[in-house]
XYZ file of C-alpha atoms in Angstrom:
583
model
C 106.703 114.043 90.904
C 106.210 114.377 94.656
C 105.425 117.582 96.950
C 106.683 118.139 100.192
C 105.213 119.572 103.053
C 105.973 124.052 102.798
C 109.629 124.674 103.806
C 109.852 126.974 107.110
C 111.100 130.342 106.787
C 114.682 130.371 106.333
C 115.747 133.656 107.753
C 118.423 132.036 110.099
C 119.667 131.172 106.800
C 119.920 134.722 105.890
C 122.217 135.005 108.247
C 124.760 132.943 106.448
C 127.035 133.135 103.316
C 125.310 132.372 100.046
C 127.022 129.008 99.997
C 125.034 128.067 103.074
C 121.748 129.355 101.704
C 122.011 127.122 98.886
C 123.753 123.940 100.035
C 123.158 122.637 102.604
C 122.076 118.845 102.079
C 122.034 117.532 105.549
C 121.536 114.695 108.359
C 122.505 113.800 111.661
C 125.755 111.752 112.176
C 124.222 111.586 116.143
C 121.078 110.010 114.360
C 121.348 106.378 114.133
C 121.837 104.409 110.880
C 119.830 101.384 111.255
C 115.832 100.705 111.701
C 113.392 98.357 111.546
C 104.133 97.852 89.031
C 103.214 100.768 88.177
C 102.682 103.890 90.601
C 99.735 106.485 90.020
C 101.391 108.230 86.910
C 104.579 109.327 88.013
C 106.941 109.717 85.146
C 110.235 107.949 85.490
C 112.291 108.850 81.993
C 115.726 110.366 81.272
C 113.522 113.320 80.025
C 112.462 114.049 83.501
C 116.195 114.749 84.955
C 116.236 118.678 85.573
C 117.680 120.164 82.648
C 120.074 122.648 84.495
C 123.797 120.999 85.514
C 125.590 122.829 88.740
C 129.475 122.347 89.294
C 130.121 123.414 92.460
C 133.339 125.111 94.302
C 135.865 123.242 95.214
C 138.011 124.458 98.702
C 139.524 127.615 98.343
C 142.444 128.047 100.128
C 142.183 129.811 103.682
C 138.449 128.302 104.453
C 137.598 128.451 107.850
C 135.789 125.319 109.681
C 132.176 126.962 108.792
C 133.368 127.436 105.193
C 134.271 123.799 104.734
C 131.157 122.213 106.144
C 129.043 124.881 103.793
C 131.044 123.538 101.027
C 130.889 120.467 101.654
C 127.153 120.093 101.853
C 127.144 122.690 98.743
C 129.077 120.119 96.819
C 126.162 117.093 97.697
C 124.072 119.303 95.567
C 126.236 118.767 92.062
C 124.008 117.932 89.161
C 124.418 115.655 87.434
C 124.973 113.702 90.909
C 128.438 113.109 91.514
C 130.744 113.508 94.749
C 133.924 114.169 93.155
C 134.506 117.678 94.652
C 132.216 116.991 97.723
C 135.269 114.670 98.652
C 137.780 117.344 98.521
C 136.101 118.814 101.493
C 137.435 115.768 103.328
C 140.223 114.790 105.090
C 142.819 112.131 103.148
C 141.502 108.896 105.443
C 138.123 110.262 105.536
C 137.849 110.357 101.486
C 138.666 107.060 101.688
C 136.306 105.690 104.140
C 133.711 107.802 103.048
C 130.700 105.683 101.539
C 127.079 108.053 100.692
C 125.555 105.523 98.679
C 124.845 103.746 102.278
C 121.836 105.739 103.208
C 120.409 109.150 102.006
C 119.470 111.701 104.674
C 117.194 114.802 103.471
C 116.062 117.923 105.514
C 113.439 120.701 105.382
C 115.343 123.436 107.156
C 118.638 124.299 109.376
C 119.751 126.785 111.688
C 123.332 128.443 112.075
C 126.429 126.805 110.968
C 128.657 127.106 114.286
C 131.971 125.355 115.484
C 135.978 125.152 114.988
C 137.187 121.781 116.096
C 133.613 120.633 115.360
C 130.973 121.547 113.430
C 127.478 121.551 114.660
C 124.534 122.235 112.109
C 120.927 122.441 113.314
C 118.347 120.222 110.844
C 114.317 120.736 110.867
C 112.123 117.677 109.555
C 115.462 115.205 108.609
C 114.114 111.806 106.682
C 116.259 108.833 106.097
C 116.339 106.590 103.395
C 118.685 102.979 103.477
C 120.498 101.959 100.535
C 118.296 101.141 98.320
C 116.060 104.350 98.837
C 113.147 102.921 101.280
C 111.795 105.547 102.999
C 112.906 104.922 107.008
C 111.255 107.396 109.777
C 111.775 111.299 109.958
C 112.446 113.156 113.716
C 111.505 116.607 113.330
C 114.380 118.167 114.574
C 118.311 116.502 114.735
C 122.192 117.998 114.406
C 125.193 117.207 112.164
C 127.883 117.079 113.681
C 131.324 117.506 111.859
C 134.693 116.550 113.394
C 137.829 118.716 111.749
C 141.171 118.636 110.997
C 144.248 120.162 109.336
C 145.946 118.652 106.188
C 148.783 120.950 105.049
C 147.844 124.044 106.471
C 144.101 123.275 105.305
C 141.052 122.575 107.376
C 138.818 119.411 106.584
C 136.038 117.185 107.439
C 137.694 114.122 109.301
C 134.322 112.990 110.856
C 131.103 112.405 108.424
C 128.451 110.105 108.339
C 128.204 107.604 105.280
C 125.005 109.272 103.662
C 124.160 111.451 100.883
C 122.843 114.703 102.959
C 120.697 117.049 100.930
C 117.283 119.077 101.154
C 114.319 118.254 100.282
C 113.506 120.080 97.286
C 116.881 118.896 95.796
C 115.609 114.896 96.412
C 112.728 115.842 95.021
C 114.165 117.045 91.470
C 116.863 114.461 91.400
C 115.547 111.280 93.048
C 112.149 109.351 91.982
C 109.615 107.366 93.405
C 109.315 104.025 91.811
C 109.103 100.081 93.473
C 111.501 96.953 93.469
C 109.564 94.035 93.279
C 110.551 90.934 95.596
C 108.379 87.970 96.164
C 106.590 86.687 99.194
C 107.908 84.202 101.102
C 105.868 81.493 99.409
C 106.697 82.708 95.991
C 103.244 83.158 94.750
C 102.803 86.905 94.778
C 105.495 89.690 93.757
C 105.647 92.248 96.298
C 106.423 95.962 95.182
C 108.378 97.505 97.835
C 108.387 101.533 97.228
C 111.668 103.165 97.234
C 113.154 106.835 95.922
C 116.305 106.180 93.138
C 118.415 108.900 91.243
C 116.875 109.991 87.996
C 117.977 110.002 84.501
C 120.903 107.477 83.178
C 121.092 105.536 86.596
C 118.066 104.835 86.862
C 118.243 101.015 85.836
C 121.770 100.566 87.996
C 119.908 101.921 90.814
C 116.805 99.922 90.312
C 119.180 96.316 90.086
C 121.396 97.480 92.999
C 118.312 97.691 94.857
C 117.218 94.277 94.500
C 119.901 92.994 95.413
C 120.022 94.117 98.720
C 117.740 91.575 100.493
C 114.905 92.747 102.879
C 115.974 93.208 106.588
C 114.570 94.065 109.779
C 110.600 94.326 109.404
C 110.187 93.115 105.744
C 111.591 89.777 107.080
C 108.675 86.784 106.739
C 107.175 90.270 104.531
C 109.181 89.946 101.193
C 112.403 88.100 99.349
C 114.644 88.235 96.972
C 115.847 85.354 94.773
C 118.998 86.800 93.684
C 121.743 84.408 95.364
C 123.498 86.067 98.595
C 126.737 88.066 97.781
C 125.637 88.673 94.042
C 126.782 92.145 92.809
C 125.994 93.857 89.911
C 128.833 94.226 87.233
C 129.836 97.818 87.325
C 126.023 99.726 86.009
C 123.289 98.304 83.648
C 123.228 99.522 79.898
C 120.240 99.912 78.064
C 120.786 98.858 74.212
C 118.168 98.366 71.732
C 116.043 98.612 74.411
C 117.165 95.691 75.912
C 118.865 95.839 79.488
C 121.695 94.313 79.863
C 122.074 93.068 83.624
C 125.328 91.203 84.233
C 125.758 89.939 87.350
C 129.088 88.621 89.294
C 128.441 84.827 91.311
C 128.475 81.379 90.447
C 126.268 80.417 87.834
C 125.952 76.730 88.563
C 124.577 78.175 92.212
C 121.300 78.897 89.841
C 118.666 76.876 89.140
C 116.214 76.850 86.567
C 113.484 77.829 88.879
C 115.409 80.667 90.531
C 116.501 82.236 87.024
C 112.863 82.231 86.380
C 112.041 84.185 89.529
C 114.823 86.378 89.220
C 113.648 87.528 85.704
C 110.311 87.880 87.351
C 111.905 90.490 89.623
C 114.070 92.178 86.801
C 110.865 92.716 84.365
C 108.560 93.977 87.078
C 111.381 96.154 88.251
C 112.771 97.397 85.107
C 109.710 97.962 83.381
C 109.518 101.527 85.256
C 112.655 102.652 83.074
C 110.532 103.785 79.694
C 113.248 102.721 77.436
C 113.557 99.536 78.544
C 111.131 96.495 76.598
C 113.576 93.470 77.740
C 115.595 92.614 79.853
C 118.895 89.732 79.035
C 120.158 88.179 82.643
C 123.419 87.088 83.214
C 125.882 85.204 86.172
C 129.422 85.327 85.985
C 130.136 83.868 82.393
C 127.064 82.703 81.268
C 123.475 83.790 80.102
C 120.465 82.173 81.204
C 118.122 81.218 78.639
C 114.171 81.704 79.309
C 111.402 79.682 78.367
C 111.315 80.313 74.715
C 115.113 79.699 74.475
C 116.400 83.244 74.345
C 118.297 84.647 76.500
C 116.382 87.997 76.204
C 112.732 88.092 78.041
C 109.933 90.796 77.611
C 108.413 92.608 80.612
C 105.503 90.472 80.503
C 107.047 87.768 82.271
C 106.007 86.667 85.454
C 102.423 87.770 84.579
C 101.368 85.155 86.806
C 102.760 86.738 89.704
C 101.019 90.167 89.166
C 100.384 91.649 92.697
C 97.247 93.096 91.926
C 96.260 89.432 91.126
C 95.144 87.794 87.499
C 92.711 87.609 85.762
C 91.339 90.786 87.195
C 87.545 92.108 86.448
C 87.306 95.408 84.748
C 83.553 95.250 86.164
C 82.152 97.356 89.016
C 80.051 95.220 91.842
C 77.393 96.982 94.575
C 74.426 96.398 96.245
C 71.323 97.025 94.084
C 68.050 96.285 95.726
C 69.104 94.203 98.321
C 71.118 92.349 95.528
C 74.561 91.805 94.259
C 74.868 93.835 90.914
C 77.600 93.953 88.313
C 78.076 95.941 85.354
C 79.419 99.866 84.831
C 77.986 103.283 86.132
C 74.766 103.609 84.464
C 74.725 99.696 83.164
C 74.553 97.589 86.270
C 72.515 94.177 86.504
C 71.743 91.283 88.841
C 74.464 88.790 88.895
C 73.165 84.804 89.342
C 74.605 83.356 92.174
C 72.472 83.268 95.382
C 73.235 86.776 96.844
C 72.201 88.570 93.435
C 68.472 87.111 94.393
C 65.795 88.019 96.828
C 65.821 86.488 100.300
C 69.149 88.447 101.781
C 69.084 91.432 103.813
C 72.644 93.314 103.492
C 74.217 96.539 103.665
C 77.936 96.077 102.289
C 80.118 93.549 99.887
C 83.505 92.798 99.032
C 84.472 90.401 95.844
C 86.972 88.222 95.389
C 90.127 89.077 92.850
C 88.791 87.020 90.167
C 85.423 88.400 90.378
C 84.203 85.166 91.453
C 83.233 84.909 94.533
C 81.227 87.975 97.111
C 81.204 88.044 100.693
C 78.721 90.718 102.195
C 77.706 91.880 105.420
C 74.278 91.889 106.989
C 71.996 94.566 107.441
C 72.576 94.612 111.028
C 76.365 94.439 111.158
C 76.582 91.072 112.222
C 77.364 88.535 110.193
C 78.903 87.770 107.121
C 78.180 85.958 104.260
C 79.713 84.124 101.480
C 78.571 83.123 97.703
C 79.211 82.792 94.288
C 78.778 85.342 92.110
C 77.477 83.584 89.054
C 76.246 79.993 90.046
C 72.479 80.234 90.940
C 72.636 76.908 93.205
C 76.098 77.266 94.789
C 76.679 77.361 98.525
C 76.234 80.371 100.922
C 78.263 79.728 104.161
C 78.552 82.331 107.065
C 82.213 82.367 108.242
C 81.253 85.375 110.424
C 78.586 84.881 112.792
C 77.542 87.501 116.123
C 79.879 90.634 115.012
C 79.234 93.874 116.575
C 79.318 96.224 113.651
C 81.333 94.689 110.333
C 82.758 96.813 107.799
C 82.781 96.041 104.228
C 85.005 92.920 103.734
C 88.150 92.808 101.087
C 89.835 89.821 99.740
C 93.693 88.784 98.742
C 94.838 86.990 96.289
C 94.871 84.251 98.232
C 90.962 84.099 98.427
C 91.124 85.207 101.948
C 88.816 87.706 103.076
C 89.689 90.364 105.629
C 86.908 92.022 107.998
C 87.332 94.739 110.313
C 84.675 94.430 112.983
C 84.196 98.088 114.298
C 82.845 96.622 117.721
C 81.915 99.793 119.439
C 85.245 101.280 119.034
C 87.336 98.468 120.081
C 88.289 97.167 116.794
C 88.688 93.166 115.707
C 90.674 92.059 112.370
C 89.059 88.825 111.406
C 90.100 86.580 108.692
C 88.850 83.954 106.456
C 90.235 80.947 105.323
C 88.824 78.097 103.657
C 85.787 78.945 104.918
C 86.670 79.227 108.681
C 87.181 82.404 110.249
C 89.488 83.734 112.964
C 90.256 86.730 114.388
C 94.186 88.062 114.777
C 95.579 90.477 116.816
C 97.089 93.531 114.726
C 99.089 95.628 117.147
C 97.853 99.199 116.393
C 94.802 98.341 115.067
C 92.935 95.620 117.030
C 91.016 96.997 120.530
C 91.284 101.211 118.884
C 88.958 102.916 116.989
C 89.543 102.123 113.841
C 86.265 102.942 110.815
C 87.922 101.575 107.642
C 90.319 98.724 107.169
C 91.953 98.003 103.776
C 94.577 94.677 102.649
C 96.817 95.134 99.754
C 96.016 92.568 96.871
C 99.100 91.015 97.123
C 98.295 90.154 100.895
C 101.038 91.860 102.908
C 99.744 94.836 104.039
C 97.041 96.391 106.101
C 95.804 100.263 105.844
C 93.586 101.418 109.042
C 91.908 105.264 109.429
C 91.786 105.529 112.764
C 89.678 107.973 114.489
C 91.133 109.778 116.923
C 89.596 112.701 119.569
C 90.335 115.552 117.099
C 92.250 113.949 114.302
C 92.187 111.095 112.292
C 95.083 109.176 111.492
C 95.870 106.461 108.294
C 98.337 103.857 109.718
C 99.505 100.844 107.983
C 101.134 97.191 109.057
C 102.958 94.392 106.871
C 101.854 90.731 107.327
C 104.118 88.437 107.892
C 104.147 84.691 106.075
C 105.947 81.555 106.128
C 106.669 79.559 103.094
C 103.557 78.086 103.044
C 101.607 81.142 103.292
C 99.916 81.169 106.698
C 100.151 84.438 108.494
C 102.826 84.155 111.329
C 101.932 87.632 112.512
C 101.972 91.630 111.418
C 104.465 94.299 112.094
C 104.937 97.004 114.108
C 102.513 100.208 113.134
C 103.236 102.920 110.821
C 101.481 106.496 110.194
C 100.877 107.735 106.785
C 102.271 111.494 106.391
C 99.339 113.428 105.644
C 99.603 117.298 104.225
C 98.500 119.321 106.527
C 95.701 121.412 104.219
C 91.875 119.732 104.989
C 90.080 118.852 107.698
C 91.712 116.564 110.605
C 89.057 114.528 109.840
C 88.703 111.720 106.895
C 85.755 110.306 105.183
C 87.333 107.855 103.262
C 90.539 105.976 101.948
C 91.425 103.846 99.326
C 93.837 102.423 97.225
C 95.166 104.113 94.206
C 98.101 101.643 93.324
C 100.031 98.658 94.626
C 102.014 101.108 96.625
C 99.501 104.524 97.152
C 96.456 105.072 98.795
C 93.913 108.266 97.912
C 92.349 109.905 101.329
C 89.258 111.900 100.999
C 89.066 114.963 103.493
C 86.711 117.870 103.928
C 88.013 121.484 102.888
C 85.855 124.922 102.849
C 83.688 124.539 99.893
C 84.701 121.422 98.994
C 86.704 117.953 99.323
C 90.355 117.296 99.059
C 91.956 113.768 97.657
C 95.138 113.567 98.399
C 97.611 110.935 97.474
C 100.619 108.829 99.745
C 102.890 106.694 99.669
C 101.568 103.237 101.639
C 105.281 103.307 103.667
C 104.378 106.537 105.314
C 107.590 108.777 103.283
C 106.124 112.440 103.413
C 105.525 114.192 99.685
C 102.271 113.958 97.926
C 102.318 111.715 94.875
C 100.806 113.189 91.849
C 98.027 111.709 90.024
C 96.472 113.785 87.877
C 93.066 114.238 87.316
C 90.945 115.899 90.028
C 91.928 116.278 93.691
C 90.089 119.341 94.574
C 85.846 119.030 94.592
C 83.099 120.662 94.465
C 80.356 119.547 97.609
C 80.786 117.044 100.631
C 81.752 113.948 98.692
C 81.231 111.181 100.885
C 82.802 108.270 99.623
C 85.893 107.228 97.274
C 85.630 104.068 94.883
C 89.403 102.911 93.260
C 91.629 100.129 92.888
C 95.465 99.763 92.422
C 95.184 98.571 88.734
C 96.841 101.005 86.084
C 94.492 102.797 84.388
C 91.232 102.297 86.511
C 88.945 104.799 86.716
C 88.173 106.509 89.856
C 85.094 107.645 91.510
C 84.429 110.196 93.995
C 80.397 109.675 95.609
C 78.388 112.313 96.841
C 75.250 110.550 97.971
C 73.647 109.302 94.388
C 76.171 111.853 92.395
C 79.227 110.708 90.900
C 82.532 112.283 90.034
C 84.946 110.795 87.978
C 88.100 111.865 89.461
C 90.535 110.574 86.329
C 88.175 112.213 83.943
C 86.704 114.922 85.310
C 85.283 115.896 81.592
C 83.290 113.041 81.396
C 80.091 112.909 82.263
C 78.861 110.327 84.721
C 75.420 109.277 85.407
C 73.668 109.182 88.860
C 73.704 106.171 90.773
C 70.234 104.551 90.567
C 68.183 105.200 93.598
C 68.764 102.127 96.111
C 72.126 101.125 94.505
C 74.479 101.288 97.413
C 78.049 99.617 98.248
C 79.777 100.335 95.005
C 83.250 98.737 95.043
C 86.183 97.170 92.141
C 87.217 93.367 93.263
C 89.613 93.054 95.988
């Protein structure tokens, strides 16, 4: 479930017929149509579909202009979703041509309902989402505009733009947040890409439709699909036995062995967010592709090896302990055996590799950084990093690179390590402002900033961009994260909650305030559970984007869990600082 920012008074509403007040789904057709797994425990089953069904009018005869267009957006609201009276609002050619699935345009508020020829309809706050439900940009303000006509005496809509156009709150009830999974473009990693798909019974059709689309503008050299150009999906996706049944039109001598594999890797990852589903069977044109037991019908597990919060993954909690590297859980921590976890070192911050194997950790004075083992007591300690200005803690991808954010006096400096040698890359947005805190996804393709700002603090994000080998050819252009507007301007902290969400830690009276967003910037607060409200001036947030992980809030030596809240957790030991998950 997701929460939107508090819908404006709606008094011009009054103003109108009922059938405005409740309808109105709407967009701009002056806006333009083209632009650049698990979540946190968002439930995605046929049991979550609103329970209540609406039918809507169709035209009644003698409708003006006004009452059309409040029909017709009226009609965009019939649950369960379905346009077959929303197209009687439409002219004979325009019926024809007329094609929602293409984008989804949502809205917060809308003034008057004017016109005759054409129809003009005021939006507040319009957000639009492409075909497969990815989140685009929102414009605060924007204006349908309708073009009419009359058929036998009739008035209709001749002139609409190819989207879905509804409110928020109705997107909200009827469409969820979940992720298709694509690879990068070395296929090592699967990427989860998060997108908003009806509910209920079309939930796997939507999900499959989705991948097929392959990423454009700024997810090019970002993300791809191995699903052969041109391939459609065979009418919808049934579900039986729990198996999903994904028939696809094509050439199946176009497929390799290889490319089956990956596309099953994409299915599983995908599908696994529809609860019913426990396998998946693929098949192209006339024939069924076997897996690697033989059968034509995988589990979900497949394509482990491509998890994109990496594998194996340590369960164990690292931090600085007297000047050492310590492992362990809250209340259990001890030295680990490779160099850093002994005497000699003086540092202030640390960031492990995925596997748990490696640690790379900052000097006490900011300035350079450091790289070890974690476990051998006679392996090799190189410093990559040498003369920074004021490092942050360091993170790492699954390709064993490690990311640093040198603060340098407010005109920030992405470096990155690889094999060892370290260089630093320009990340428009980021590099040269004043950025605090710098997070990479796992899964290596994207970049979360807080960046401090006069009176306000923002959370921005970019995608890297790879070639097939892996090297980074560069980063996209800069998004900001929709933040609600409850809490201080100011953050203390951010991190990730899943693959696709990060938590932010603000100040409110009495208290702290976590709230949770999506990492592509749609507004809506995703639901966690747990705590997000806190007592005191917690400090510091400690969380990774594994399923199930627990999650700390820090309040100088006093922890909160924020998944458990009943649980008691023990005090940090005095001089324990730095406490982070791998990655």
């Amino acid at each position: 479930m997701t929460t939107r920012p508090t819908t404006r008074s709606r008094s011009v509403v009054n103003a109108l017929v009922a059938v405005v007040t409740c309808a109105l789904l709407a967009a701009c057709v002056q806006m333009p149509t083209s632009g650049p797994v698990v979540e946190p425990p968002v439930t995605t089953g046929a049991d979550d579909v609103p329970g209540i069904s609406f039918d809507p009018r169709p035209p009644q005869a003698g409708d003006s202009p006004v009452d059309i267009v409040s029909g017709f957006l009226e009609a965009m609201k019939a649950t369960p979703i379905s346009q077959t009276v929303a197209l009687q609002f439409l002219s004979r050619e325009a019926a024809e041509t007329w094609a929602p699935e293409q984008q989804v345009m949502t809205y917060s508020d809308l003034g008057t309902v004017v016109g005759d020829m054409t129809v003009q309809v005021p939006l507040a706050d319009v957000s639009l989402y492409d075909a497969r439900g990815a989140w685009q940009r929102i414009q605060p303000a924007g204006q349908l505009v309708l073009g009419m006509v009359q058929e036998d005496g009739e008035w209709r809509i001749s002139e609409v733009p190819n989207a879905l156009i509804v409110p928020d709150s109705w997107f909200d009830d009827w469409y969820q947040r979940v992720s298709l999974y694509y690879f990068d473009p070395s296929a090592q990693v699967l990427v989860p890409e998060p997108v908003h798909v009806p509910r209920g019974e079309q939930l796997a059709s939507s999900l499959v439709r989705g991948l097929l689309t392959p990423p454009s503008g700024e997810l090019q050299d970002v993300a791809v699909t191995y699903f052969p150009p041109d391939t459609d999906l065979e009418l919808s996706v049934p579900i039986e036995s729990g198996i999903a049944q994904v028939a696809l039109s094509g050439d199946p001598d176009a497929v390799d062995a290889t490319t089956a594999d990956l596309m099953r890797a994409q299915l599983a990852w995908t599908l696994r967010q529809e609860e019913r589903i426990n396998a998946v069977q693929l098949s192209i044109g006339d024939r069924a592709f076997n897996g690697s037991g033989g059968s034509t019908q995988v589990r979900l597990n497949v394509g482990s090896a491509y998890d994109p919060t990496g594998d194996p993954r340590s369960p164990d909690l690292f931090a600085l302990g007297w000047n050492r590297v310590v492992s362990g859980t809250i209340g259990a921590f001890e030295e680990t055996s490779g160099p850093l976890g002994q005497p000699g070192y003086a540092l202030r911050g640390i960031g492990v590799s995925i596997d748990g194997s490696r640690v790379a950790a900052v000097s006490r004075t900011g300035s350079d950084l450091f790289v070890a083992p974690t476990e051998s007591p006679t392996g090799e300690v190189t410093r990559p990093v040498v003369g920074g200005v004021d490092l942050a803690d360091p993170h790492w991808d699954v390709r064993d690179r490690t990311w640093v954010l040198d603060r340098n006096a407010g005109r920030a400096r992405v470096i990155v390590v690889v094999d060892g040698s370290a260089r630093i890359v320009a990340v428009p947005g980021i590099s040269g402002r004043a950025v605090t805190d710098l997070l990479v996804s796992r899964d290596g393709t994207r970049l979360v900033a807080l960046v401090r700002g006069r009176t306000s603090d923002q959370v921005v994000s970019s995608r890297v961009r790879h070639d097939p080998s892996g090297a980074i050819l560069g980063f996209s252009s800069l998004r900001t994260l929709w933040l609600p507007d409850e809490g201080s301007p100011r953050i203390r902290d951010i991190a990730w909650r899943s693959t696709t969400a990060i938590s932010v830690l603000r100040d409110i009276t009495a208290g702290s305030q976590v709230n949770t967003i999506s990492v592509d910037g749609a507004p809506g607060e995703i639901t966690t559970g747990g705590n997000t409200r806190l007592r005191g001036p917690n400090r510091l947030l400690v969380s990774s984007p594994v399923e199930g992980g627990e999650v700390y809030a820090l309040a100088g030596r006093a922890v909160l869990s924020l998944t458990t809240p009943e649980r008691a957790v023990p005090d940090l030991p005095r001089g324990l600082t730095s406490l982070t998950y791998v990655g």
